[in-house]
XYZ file of C-alpha atoms in Angstrom:
677
model
C 112.380 171.630 180.304
C 109.770 169.511 182.454
C 110.526 166.119 181.146
C 113.381 163.960 180.480
C 114.300 163.728 176.646
C 114.060 159.964 176.105
C 111.550 158.428 178.519
C 109.685 161.549 179.144
C 109.936 161.235 182.964
C 108.683 164.377 184.691
C 111.077 166.482 186.628
C 110.460 167.744 190.265
C 110.287 171.518 190.101
C 111.881 173.604 192.424
C 109.716 174.451 195.431
C 107.140 171.930 194.043
C 104.325 170.906 196.345
C 103.425 167.185 196.685
C 106.703 166.070 195.113
C 105.738 162.606 195.815
C 103.203 162.743 193.083
C 105.655 163.556 190.361
C 108.119 161.069 191.822
C 105.770 158.302 191.745
C 104.655 159.274 188.095
C 108.306 158.927 187.054
C 108.505 155.621 188.738
C 105.533 154.371 186.956
C 106.916 155.278 183.601
C 110.187 153.549 184.462
C 108.332 150.494 185.569
C 106.504 150.405 182.249
C 109.398 151.237 180.091
C 112.425 149.520 181.713
C 113.041 145.872 180.729
C 109.817 145.916 178.675
C 107.876 142.667 178.146
C 104.776 142.927 176.260
C 102.065 140.177 176.212
C 101.665 140.458 172.486
C 101.983 142.631 169.353
C 98.799 142.072 167.451
C 95.863 143.198 169.446
C 93.620 145.933 168.097
C 91.125 145.828 171.128
C 92.004 146.165 174.794
C 91.608 142.877 176.852
C 88.359 143.076 178.905
C 90.136 142.406 182.307
C 93.794 143.524 182.078
C 96.087 142.860 184.998
C 97.838 145.700 186.707
C 101.079 146.624 184.847
C 99.984 144.698 181.692
C 101.616 145.787 178.703
C 100.771 145.317 174.981
C 102.030 146.805 171.603
C 98.884 148.388 169.956
C 98.496 146.897 166.573
C 97.304 149.158 163.589
C 93.600 149.817 163.246
C 93.097 149.670 167.194
C 89.778 150.812 168.607
C 88.102 151.776 171.757
C 90.524 152.999 174.528
C 93.387 152.288 172.127
C 92.158 154.069 169.202
C 94.741 156.391 167.790
C 97.663 154.640 169.633
C 98.953 152.386 166.912
C 102.587 150.996 167.618
C 102.364 152.561 171.184
C 103.118 150.479 174.295
C 99.847 150.372 176.266
C 100.084 149.726 179.915
C 97.299 149.400 182.499
C 98.171 151.631 185.407
C 95.803 152.355 188.285
C 92.604 151.113 186.467
C 93.457 153.147 183.221
C 95.606 152.807 179.973
C 98.578 154.812 179.699
C 100.586 154.860 176.462
C 104.362 155.219 175.907
C 105.192 156.285 172.385
C 108.311 154.488 171.279
C 111.477 155.905 169.649
C 113.725 154.134 167.216
C 115.954 151.482 168.962
C 113.331 150.608 171.724
C 113.358 146.669 172.411
C 110.650 144.617 173.917
C 110.015 141.013 174.433
C 106.831 139.574 172.950
C 105.760 136.923 175.272
C 103.136 135.580 172.508
C 105.766 135.296 169.955
C 108.830 134.385 172.004
C 110.974 136.825 170.192
C 112.734 140.298 170.943
C 111.064 142.957 169.026
C 112.716 146.373 167.892
C 111.231 149.663 166.747
C 112.955 150.890 163.703
C 111.188 154.230 163.736
C 108.259 152.975 161.506
C 107.655 149.340 162.395
C 108.211 146.735 165.162
C 110.282 143.796 163.891
C 111.911 140.729 165.192
C 115.479 141.215 166.466
C 117.981 138.466 164.997
C 115.850 137.905 161.962
C 116.872 140.709 159.738
C 115.190 140.697 156.207
C 117.256 139.390 153.456
C 114.997 140.442 150.713
C 116.726 142.246 147.848
C 120.222 142.182 149.386
C 122.744 143.057 146.633
C 124.646 139.880 147.292
C 125.422 137.180 150.130
C 128.405 135.189 151.010
C 128.439 132.424 153.382
C 132.057 131.813 154.751
C 133.448 133.449 151.447
C 132.829 136.834 149.850
C 130.242 137.187 147.222
C 130.929 139.358 144.108
C 128.971 140.805 141.146
C 129.416 137.584 139.117
C 128.538 135.176 141.956
C 125.749 137.070 143.993
C 125.592 133.991 146.168
C 128.797 132.367 147.323
C 129.020 129.357 149.816
C 132.277 127.981 150.849
C 131.432 124.649 152.790
C 132.184 120.974 152.691
C 128.462 120.101 152.443
C 125.278 121.962 152.042
C 121.883 120.701 152.935
C 118.359 121.741 151.521
C 115.752 119.943 153.688
C 111.765 119.908 153.087
C 109.454 121.293 155.650
C 107.373 118.349 156.550
C 103.705 118.060 156.867
C 103.817 118.160 160.787
C 105.502 121.662 160.507
C 102.728 122.887 158.012
C 104.854 122.229 154.974
C 104.379 119.984 151.966
C 107.334 117.660 152.392
C 108.531 118.542 148.917
C 112.104 120.117 148.323
C 112.589 121.573 144.837
C 115.612 123.715 143.651
C 114.711 125.623 140.429
C 117.065 127.031 138.004
C 115.316 129.367 135.521
C 116.794 131.064 132.324
C 115.781 133.835 130.362
C 114.953 132.087 126.925
C 115.492 128.895 125.115
C 118.770 129.863 123.610
C 120.242 130.448 127.171
C 121.399 128.086 129.857
C 119.979 126.782 132.987
C 122.474 124.147 134.106
C 124.763 122.997 136.905
C 128.345 122.905 136.047
C 130.856 120.668 138.161
C 134.543 121.984 138.258
C 138.043 120.961 139.084
C 139.792 124.013 140.592
C 137.142 126.161 138.951
C 137.731 124.622 135.498
C 134.588 122.966 134.262
C 134.529 119.257 133.765
C 130.711 118.285 133.478
C 127.516 120.246 133.005
C 124.050 119.231 132.979
C 120.708 121.131 132.339
C 118.928 123.161 129.729
C 121.965 124.098 127.713
C 121.443 126.204 124.519
C 117.910 124.745 124.190
C 115.017 123.256 126.122
C 116.433 119.861 125.657
C 118.089 118.349 128.688
C 121.693 117.720 127.926
C 124.608 116.230 129.808
C 128.120 117.517 128.708
C 131.692 116.740 129.728
C 135.063 118.281 129.242
C 138.626 117.360 129.781
C 139.973 120.866 130.283
C 137.089 123.167 130.749
C 137.495 124.569 127.077
C 136.302 121.646 124.704
C 132.821 120.148 125.638
C 131.220 116.913 124.336
C 127.511 116.050 124.731
C 127.037 112.514 126.011
C 123.332 112.631 126.527
C 120.313 114.610 125.009
C 116.646 114.132 126.242
C 113.980 115.537 123.828
C 111.549 117.712 125.797
C 108.531 116.699 123.735
C 108.878 112.849 123.491
C 111.266 111.905 126.399
C 113.345 110.073 124.090
C 117.083 109.829 125.123
C 119.713 110.175 122.496
C 123.418 109.030 123.081
C 125.595 111.333 120.789
C 128.495 109.320 121.563
C 129.263 105.534 122.143
C 127.801 103.400 124.892
C 130.474 101.515 126.670
C 129.227 98.243 128.501
C 131.702 97.035 131.279
C 131.134 94.040 133.491
C 132.038 91.550 130.775
C 131.761 87.957 132.290
C 133.083 84.791 130.098
C 131.653 81.764 132.075
C 132.844 78.259 131.456
C 131.625 76.378 128.261
C 128.059 75.099 128.751
C 128.211 71.333 128.356
C 124.694 70.510 129.216
C 121.215 71.978 129.014
C 121.083 74.519 131.896
C 118.281 75.463 134.260
C 118.472 78.737 136.397
C 121.721 79.709 134.847
C 123.835 81.478 137.340
C 127.506 81.653 136.378
C 130.097 83.431 138.673
C 129.833 87.151 138.278
C 126.387 87.277 136.716
C 125.037 89.557 139.414
C 127.254 92.587 138.196
C 127.656 91.600 134.601
C 126.432 93.836 131.642
C 127.780 91.171 129.097
C 127.862 87.664 129.296
C 130.208 85.718 126.710
C 128.682 82.304 126.197
C 129.774 79.246 124.461
C 128.770 75.567 124.365
C 130.342 72.053 123.316
C 127.113 71.416 121.184
C 123.658 72.557 120.776
C 122.359 73.513 124.238
C 119.398 75.121 125.908
C 119.143 77.516 128.783
C 115.658 77.563 130.665
C 116.406 80.548 133.084
C 118.879 83.268 134.042
C 119.612 84.295 137.499
C 120.029 87.873 138.737
C 116.935 89.691 137.388
C 115.817 93.007 138.700
C 113.388 95.585 137.432
C 114.988 97.292 134.466
C 118.149 95.496 134.229
C 119.689 94.963 130.744
C 122.170 92.062 129.877
C 123.741 91.310 126.649
C 124.167 87.752 125.721
C 126.844 86.965 123.048
C 127.364 83.478 121.843
C 131.214 83.567 121.294
C 131.247 79.953 120.393
C 130.568 77.917 117.348
C 127.355 75.946 118.663
C 123.832 77.282 118.914
C 122.423 78.126 122.373
C 118.573 78.302 122.801
C 116.923 80.362 125.507
C 113.803 78.368 126.194
C 110.505 80.324 126.199
C 108.682 80.329 129.659
C 110.142 76.913 130.732
C 108.855 75.563 133.918
C 112.312 73.715 134.200
C 113.556 77.115 135.855
C 112.255 79.113 138.928
C 109.466 81.412 137.659
C 111.594 84.625 138.436
C 114.413 83.272 136.315
C 112.369 82.516 133.131
C 112.165 84.192 129.651
C 109.157 85.511 128.112
C 109.886 85.783 124.407
C 106.557 84.523 122.795
C 108.792 81.560 121.323
C 112.200 80.078 121.856
C 115.208 82.202 120.967
C 118.383 80.824 119.533
C 121.656 82.278 119.681
C 123.611 80.974 116.521
C 127.266 81.149 116.527
C 128.653 84.625 116.833
C 125.079 85.877 117.590
C 123.865 88.029 120.454
C 120.655 89.074 122.085
C 119.756 92.018 124.507
C 117.671 91.132 127.341
C 115.572 93.402 129.784
C 114.243 92.220 133.081
C 110.420 93.243 133.673
C 109.988 93.247 137.436
C 106.247 93.455 137.224
C 106.005 90.159 135.113
C 109.191 88.773 136.847
C 110.560 87.805 133.417
C 113.500 88.298 131.121
C 112.231 89.853 127.752
C 114.023 90.207 124.591
C 114.806 93.757 123.138
C 116.658 92.407 120.133
C 118.523 89.588 118.559
C 118.401 85.647 118.142
C 116.044 83.672 115.976
C 112.785 81.784 116.817
C 113.990 78.329 115.562
C 115.346 76.055 118.356
C 118.426 74.409 117.475
C 118.926 71.499 120.203
C 115.526 69.819 119.453
C 112.654 69.717 116.821
C 110.251 72.717 117.092
C 106.766 73.008 115.932
C 105.683 76.009 113.841
C 102.524 77.954 113.796
C 100.531 77.983 110.348
C 101.914 81.355 109.812
C 105.438 80.175 110.422
C 105.091 77.167 108.305
C 103.755 79.377 105.170
C 106.625 81.824 105.749
C 109.135 78.895 105.948
C 107.829 77.444 102.591
C 108.124 80.844 101.076
C 111.745 81.382 102.504
C 112.706 77.894 101.115
C 111.123 78.500 97.746
C 108.943 75.437 98.176
C 106.822 75.143 94.838
C 103.265 74.274 94.815
C 102.137 76.317 98.006
C 99.989 78.559 95.686
C 96.618 76.654 94.995
C 95.851 79.079 92.246
C 96.813 78.209 88.667
C 97.755 80.846 86.242
C 97.780 83.492 88.850
C 99.423 86.158 86.526
C 96.942 85.338 83.588
C 99.958 84.783 81.338
C 98.461 81.476 79.595
C 95.508 82.156 77.453
C 95.049 79.162 75.147
C 91.618 80.104 74.152
C 93.056 83.518 72.811
C 90.291 85.477 74.706
C 90.069 89.035 74.434
C 87.097 91.016 73.620
C 83.511 89.852 73.705
C 84.004 87.422 76.684
C 80.477 86.469 77.901
C 79.285 85.802 81.453
C 80.643 82.624 82.953
C 83.003 81.856 79.895
C 86.641 81.148 80.229
C 89.103 83.806 79.539
C 92.768 83.289 80.443
C 93.172 79.670 81.394
C 91.558 78.599 84.522
C 89.845 81.813 84.879
C 85.918 82.579 84.237
C 84.750 85.966 83.671
C 81.513 86.438 85.554
C 79.223 89.540 85.839
C 76.072 91.341 84.739
C 77.529 92.318 81.663
C 76.644 91.006 78.073
C 80.327 90.933 77.191
C 83.642 92.202 78.550
C 87.206 92.485 77.542
C 90.360 90.930 79.059
C 93.825 92.191 78.057
C 95.894 89.318 79.325
C 99.741 89.793 79.868
C 99.093 93.538 80.055
C 99.501 94.592 83.776
C 101.900 97.291 84.485
C 102.965 96.511 88.014
C 106.559 96.405 89.184
C 107.742 98.463 86.419
C 105.976 96.471 83.846
C 107.872 93.307 84.796
C 105.045 91.286 85.932
C 102.263 89.853 83.531
C 98.612 89.890 84.604
C 95.135 90.808 83.300
C 93.130 93.861 82.642
C 89.377 93.626 82.792
C 87.305 96.087 80.918
C 83.619 96.443 80.977
C 81.626 96.853 77.999
C 78.558 98.564 79.692
C 78.536 101.338 82.407
C 76.399 99.721 85.183
C 77.525 96.265 85.349
C 79.492 94.389 88.115
C 81.889 91.850 87.065
C 85.195 90.073 87.550
C 87.257 86.705 87.743
C 86.491 83.452 89.301
C 88.491 80.225 89.779
C 87.557 76.759 91.228
C 90.065 74.619 92.866
C 89.702 70.856 92.238
C 88.713 68.857 95.365
C 91.845 66.869 95.743
C 93.824 70.018 95.612
C 92.084 71.755 98.272
C 90.493 69.320 100.863
C 93.532 69.006 102.792
C 92.922 72.809 103.853
C 89.892 71.785 105.758
C 89.877 73.635 109.116
C 92.933 75.416 108.357
C 93.782 79.101 107.941
C 94.440 80.254 104.485
C 95.183 83.820 102.863
C 94.387 85.000 99.486
C 96.604 87.839 98.221
C 97.079 89.664 94.933
C 98.373 92.954 93.222
C 95.497 95.055 92.198
C 94.921 98.594 90.717
C 92.135 100.418 88.928
C 92.185 102.900 86.146
C 89.754 105.254 87.750
C 88.570 105.597 91.465
C 85.153 105.140 89.924
C 86.023 101.372 90.208
C 87.614 101.755 93.751
C 85.117 99.377 95.433
C 86.968 96.094 94.574
C 86.316 92.973 96.578
C 87.667 89.618 96.930
C 86.171 86.444 98.256
C 87.114 82.974 99.262
C 84.326 80.566 98.654
C 83.284 76.984 99.677
C 81.334 74.533 97.616
C 79.368 71.997 99.756
C 77.806 70.213 96.756
C 79.203 67.128 95.137
C 82.943 67.314 94.719
C 84.136 68.729 91.453
C 80.471 69.027 90.344
C 80.253 72.732 90.931
C 77.638 75.106 89.102
C 79.591 77.166 86.628
C 78.587 80.621 87.843
C 78.420 80.973 91.545
C 76.444 84.234 91.748
C 72.647 84.135 92.007
C 72.110 87.838 92.270
C 74.641 90.523 91.919
C 72.608 93.109 93.787
C 72.496 96.848 94.196
C 75.513 99.125 93.842
C 78.074 98.197 96.804
C 75.867 95.210 97.983
C 77.874 91.861 98.037
C 76.355 89.435 95.470
C 74.099 86.684 96.644
C 75.439 83.285 95.874
C 74.078 80.209 94.191
C 73.222 77.153 96.096
C 75.848 75.326 97.734
C 78.250 78.250 97.473
C 79.160 80.401 100.441
C 81.593 83.115 101.130
C 83.966 81.921 103.975
C 85.155 85.846 104.432
C 83.039 88.869 104.755
C 84.054 90.743 101.354
C 84.759 94.328 102.100
C 85.831 97.256 99.996
C 89.556 96.912 99.816
C 90.001 100.659 98.796
C 91.987 99.781 95.658
C 93.771 102.922 94.066
C 95.135 103.817 90.566
C 98.598 102.508 91.886
C 99.545 98.907 92.187
C 99.424 97.406 95.782
C 98.924 94.237 97.338
C 95.616 93.188 99.029
C 94.807 90.215 100.974
C 92.113 88.278 103.173
C 92.805 85.492 105.694
C 90.131 83.106 106.801
C 89.860 79.813 108.572
C 88.141 77.222 106.318
C 85.203 75.046 107.272
C 85.583 71.331 108.015
C 83.140 69.947 105.357
C 83.622 71.682 101.988
C 84.335 69.737 98.852
C 85.752 72.492 96.840
C 87.015 76.068 97.165
C 87.119 78.882 94.752
C 88.442 82.570 94.729
C 86.417 85.431 93.199
C 87.721 88.970 92.395
C 85.110 91.548 91.332
C 84.195 95.306 91.222
C 81.192 95.922 93.246
C 80.474 99.510 92.017
C 78.282 100.448 89.243
C 79.328 104.095 88.715
C 81.941 104.030 85.959
C 82.255 104.699 82.345
C 82.920 101.880 79.575
C 86.588 102.784 79.314
C 87.326 102.024 82.792
C 89.022 98.881 83.914
C 90.834 97.083 86.711
C 94.045 94.989 86.674
C 95.004 91.951 88.625
C 98.050 89.742 88.806
C 99.964 87.609 91.412
C 96.921 86.097 92.755
C 97.894 83.504 95.375
C 95.781 81.321 97.781
C 98.015 79.656 100.253
C 97.923 77.750 103.586
C 98.652 80.153 106.603
C 97.811 83.399 108.079
C 100.298 85.616 106.122
C 100.636 86.691 102.481
C 104.016 85.377 101.407
C 105.891 86.204 98.272
C 104.258 85.067 95.172
C 104.991 81.415 94.190
C 106.667 82.186 90.850
C 106.394 79.028 88.624
C 108.394 78.380 85.495
C 106.209 79.314 82.579
C 106.551 75.912 80.872
C 105.493 74.086 83.922
C 102.390 76.200 84.508
C 101.496 75.742 80.899
C 101.599 71.945 81.367
C 99.475 72.263 84.582
C 96.814 74.353 82.788
C 96.792 71.866 79.798
C 95.619 69.240 82.373
C 92.313 71.113 82.314
C 92.195 72.705 78.675
C 94.283 72.113 75.523
C 94.279 74.099 72.358
C 95.059 72.328 69.282
C 95.673 73.628 65.841
C 96.839 76.945 64.385
C 98.433 79.424 66.668
C 98.560 82.107 63.928
C 97.214 82.853 60.600
C 99.237 80.256 58.567
C 97.075 78.235 56.291
C 97.223 74.233 56.285
C 99.024 73.876 59.673
C 99.478 70.228 60.549
C 97.330 69.241 63.423
C 97.479 65.405 63.696
C 97.683 62.434 61.577
C 94.713 60.131 61.319
C 92.488 57.892 58.978
C 88.973 57.833 57.525
C 87.089 54.963 59.279
C 83.915 55.523 57.087
C 82.904 57.918 54.307
C 81.674 60.421 57.003
C 84.314 60.219 59.911
C 87.949 61.039 59.956
C 89.830 60.150 63.322
C 92.686 62.033 64.585
C 95.061 60.774 67.250
C 96.955 63.162 69.842
C 99.589 61.525 71.798
C 99.970 63.020 75.133
C 98.821 62.339 78.738
C 95.299 62.265 79.478
C 93.548 65.383 80.896
C 91.511 65.760 84.184
C 88.644 64.097 82.514
C 87.527 63.097 78.976
C 87.753 66.517 77.256
C 84.869 68.100 75.249
C 86.209 69.037 71.827
C 84.861 72.191 69.974
C 85.995 74.257 66.915
C 86.896 77.648 67.979
C 86.404 78.773 64.338
C 83.883 76.771 62.471
C 84.503 75.027 59.299
C 88.272 75.654 59.463
C 89.459 72.219 59.557
C 89.855 69.538 56.684
C 90.928 66.084 56.198
C 94.021 65.971 53.851
C 94.449 62.501 52.143
C 96.158 61.262 49.119
C 92.708 61.337 47.328
C 92.212 65.023 48.251
C 90.733 67.334 50.857
C 87.576 66.605 52.607
C 85.856 69.562 54.396
C 85.089 68.839 58.128
C 81.922 70.152 59.503
C 81.783 69.156 63.258
C 83.537 67.177 65.959
C 81.357 64.130 66.822
C 83.073 62.292 69.556
C 86.266 62.309 71.714
C 87.775 59.602 73.877
C 90.809 59.643 76.151
C 93.297 57.320 77.595
C 96.489 57.537 79.563
C 98.695 58.463 76.522
C 96.191 59.749 73.857
C 93.018 61.717 72.969
C 91.129 60.735 69.803
C 88.556 63.119 68.142
C 86.399 62.285 65.245
C 85.610 64.929 62.617
C 82.518 64.580 60.468
C 83.680 64.869 56.735
C 82.076 64.400 53.414
C 83.327 62.821 50.181
C 85.940 60.526 51.859
C 86.647 56.725 51.493
C 86.990 54.474 54.465
C 90.580 53.367 55.048
C 92.336 56.429 53.712
C 95.268 57.910 55.736
C 95.558 61.591 56.075
C 96.235 64.581 58.317
C 93.803 66.793 60.143
C 94.584 70.515 59.090
C 93.509 73.932 59.805
C 92.427 75.646 56.698
C 92.067 79.373 56.314
C 93.453 82.696 57.325
C 91.773 82.906 60.630
C 93.052 81.632 63.860
C 91.623 78.012 63.842
C 91.555 75.879 67.098
C 90.182 72.973 68.473
C 89.626 73.369 72.167
C 89.731 70.287 74.432
C 87.979 71.243 77.507
C 88.073 69.293 80.927
C 87.449 72.073 83.156
C 85.541 71.560 86.588
């Protein structure tokens, strides 16, 4: 053996000449290998000007004088590089890394920083086992983020991941290793919070849906912090009773109707339940300047807590206002309160106030003229309604609308042709509508069509600016092309922009709201089909037509039938036979001359002196003691407060004879007294 087995120090041979050379070589090796401190461990290229005795660990991929000496310790001695091949267990200090390195037979690695990758288990102050591969026994544990100053992100996240949705990724809190609470993804991907009294039975207290973020409380929500302040005996500003800062429930009471303009203690997201446990109303005033801005309420209107009522408030920190989640009413109880037009309309509907509907015969149930088939353009059909259109004639089936299970009367409009537009039109008398000038009104009705070929239904609210109650009969100057809104006659104008309502074969309510002008003299409503693509059997139905003040369509103002008949008779009266019975008594009268028989009708006057006409010609006679005198035409009519008198032209009579005016014949015979606008 010529070298030592570990450091490879040369032995001095027996009888060797120049023993000092071998001795010095061994010393150099010792100098390089003992208490090794290398300058670095990452170099692959020798330094240009190494210092005597400089040492480096040669990194993989070295070149030049270091080529082929990876992982060796290179030392600069007497102007040349010498290399020490390390053995397992050699240790060096790396000056550049400020760490002790050890050679494990294959690599240099830091001493004191052993790799914990893929260790079977780890216990800190406690033994780990196969069930708890990581076990920590400590009074506290800390996870801290690596800050940006240390080249970190500043974030700290702990991830608990499960194998599938049906599994659990959760954190369990225990008492003596018996579970009491658990939260996480338990049995699904919804976040859950569960609790247990014994570690065996579990109750879900909170579930958060992963898609919507909506939170569900499967069990009850208990509000603690109930405060019952002293009775409110005066209107209060900046209300701040004792205990309000920590209260979840305020039980309020008052000695009379009182108001509160603001509540102290607001902070972002805070929720407070107010309950009026007394017998008097308490009104929370909306955005009242009587309280500091940060204490005010923002409800969009006053909120009143009637006796035994409550409200849930949430504080909006951005707006610095209390806002209502639920509860209370919008009517102030401690003072008079003005209502918007929509509120007034709804209040009238709620109170059942009659007369809010400006339309007469909105269900088409009154049909004194007996209109049915063959109604021509601009002719009256059901009372107060004109049928208008391009048609030569059309048919109305009154009292034949099948809405609401067949319990609501109405009208069905059927065209005679296949390319005509048409519908219904009603004018409102000036004194019954001029109070609506400048106000919002809403037109509503139930409609349906027999076929979607008639689906382009439109409704219009019209204004007449000509002389009051002197309207032109037909408001349409030109019906226009298919789907084009008609052009109106002079002095008529649509207040709304009629649009296709999308009416279907099922009954539904449709409406339009407009603000009327300030100078009209009459208004009218128009309902029509604006589609020319249909067949002769197609029809549309309409009922519950209502025009009312306000911006909402309220429940139909249902009138007693008898009352609405009387209102319609102010504009039109039908006299004579209602059926097919011959010689029905119409009225008593007398012959004033051989050619005139006067009949007197005692009832209140109509809107104007009516124009009487025979509905069935030559079906009336004057019956006197002397005989029957055929009547040919009505010649005159007059009206007073209590009576209407008509004159029938007769033949073969004698002046002064008394008699009766009768219907004669099997056909329906009527005299129509027309006082329409």
